[in-house]
Amino acid sequence: MLKLFVSQSSPNAKRVAMVLLEHKVPFEAIPVDMRNKAHKTPAYLAQHPFGEVPYIDDDGLVVYESRAICRYICRKYQPGPQLLPAEGDLRAYAMFEQAVSVEVYNFDVHVQAAARERFLKPMLGMEWSEAVYKEALERLERCLDVYDGILARQKYIAGDVLTLVDLFHIPYAFELERLAKLDMFQTRPNVARYWWNDRLARESWNGVAKEIHSTLSRIN
């Protein structure tokens, strides 16, 4: 059975768990005690040299980096939802890769910075900066303004078909919206109507979200 090495505080681990559950892949969640630096031990670093979570061990194949793991899952475990562009469709491939870069460098970098500053640092007993938190939120707001324009023309970030990149957004943004009680995802009509609420309302995501939280809450 595939093993997923996780921490409950890691949205990146939840990203992988979500895609595994989308594809109905059985997996065992292995807890990593990050508070006690288990991710910095020689044994752990032998598998993930950057000492982070998550990584998977799929019958001896070790893969780290959550987005790479998700792509691997989608390629290997078929049939399943078509979350990657069809082979040979260069236009869809170009739009998907463009959207992936946008998610990493224009969205995730800011939502992650805000979540880390406001919630992760206090949880770890570290001082946090309100100025840094507010700056990250301002940058995230600007990204969502651009998203609202994109989503006025198409249903999803990479086009009119749901892809992995839409799911990539969920874990950090869901946690930030829930913990900080932000309304920035609801005040932009296209973000709310055509994208954010649509994904959270999907039957599969409702089941996935419950399973992720119940699975990870048992191991940390």
mmCIF file of N, CA, C and O in Angstrom, residues 90 154 195:
data_model
loop_
_atom_site.group_PDB
_atom_site.id
_atom_site.type_symbol
_atom_site.label_atom_id
_atom_site.label_comp_id
_atom_site.label_asym_id
_atom_site.label_seq_id
_atom_site.Cartn_x
_atom_site.Cartn_y
_atom_site.Cartn_z
ATOM 1 N N LEU A 90 -1.678 20.140 -27.141
ATOM 2 C CA LEU A 90 -0.650 21.124 -26.788
ATOM 3 C C LEU A 90 -1.250 22.404 -26.228
ATOM 4 O O LEU A 90 -0.649 23.038 -25.350
ATOM 5 N N GLN A 154 -13.487 32.488 -18.374
ATOM 6 C CA GLN A 154 -13.442 31.025 -18.379
ATOM 7 C C GLN A 154 -13.804 30.502 -16.999
ATOM 8 O O GLN A 154 -13.744 31.224 -16.001
ATOM 9 N N TRP A 195 -15.698 29.652 -9.402
ATOM 10 C CA TRP A 195 -14.472 28.913 -9.102
ATOM 11 C C TRP A 195 -14.448 28.394 -7.682
ATOM 12 O O TRP A 195 -14.574 27.212 -7.447
#
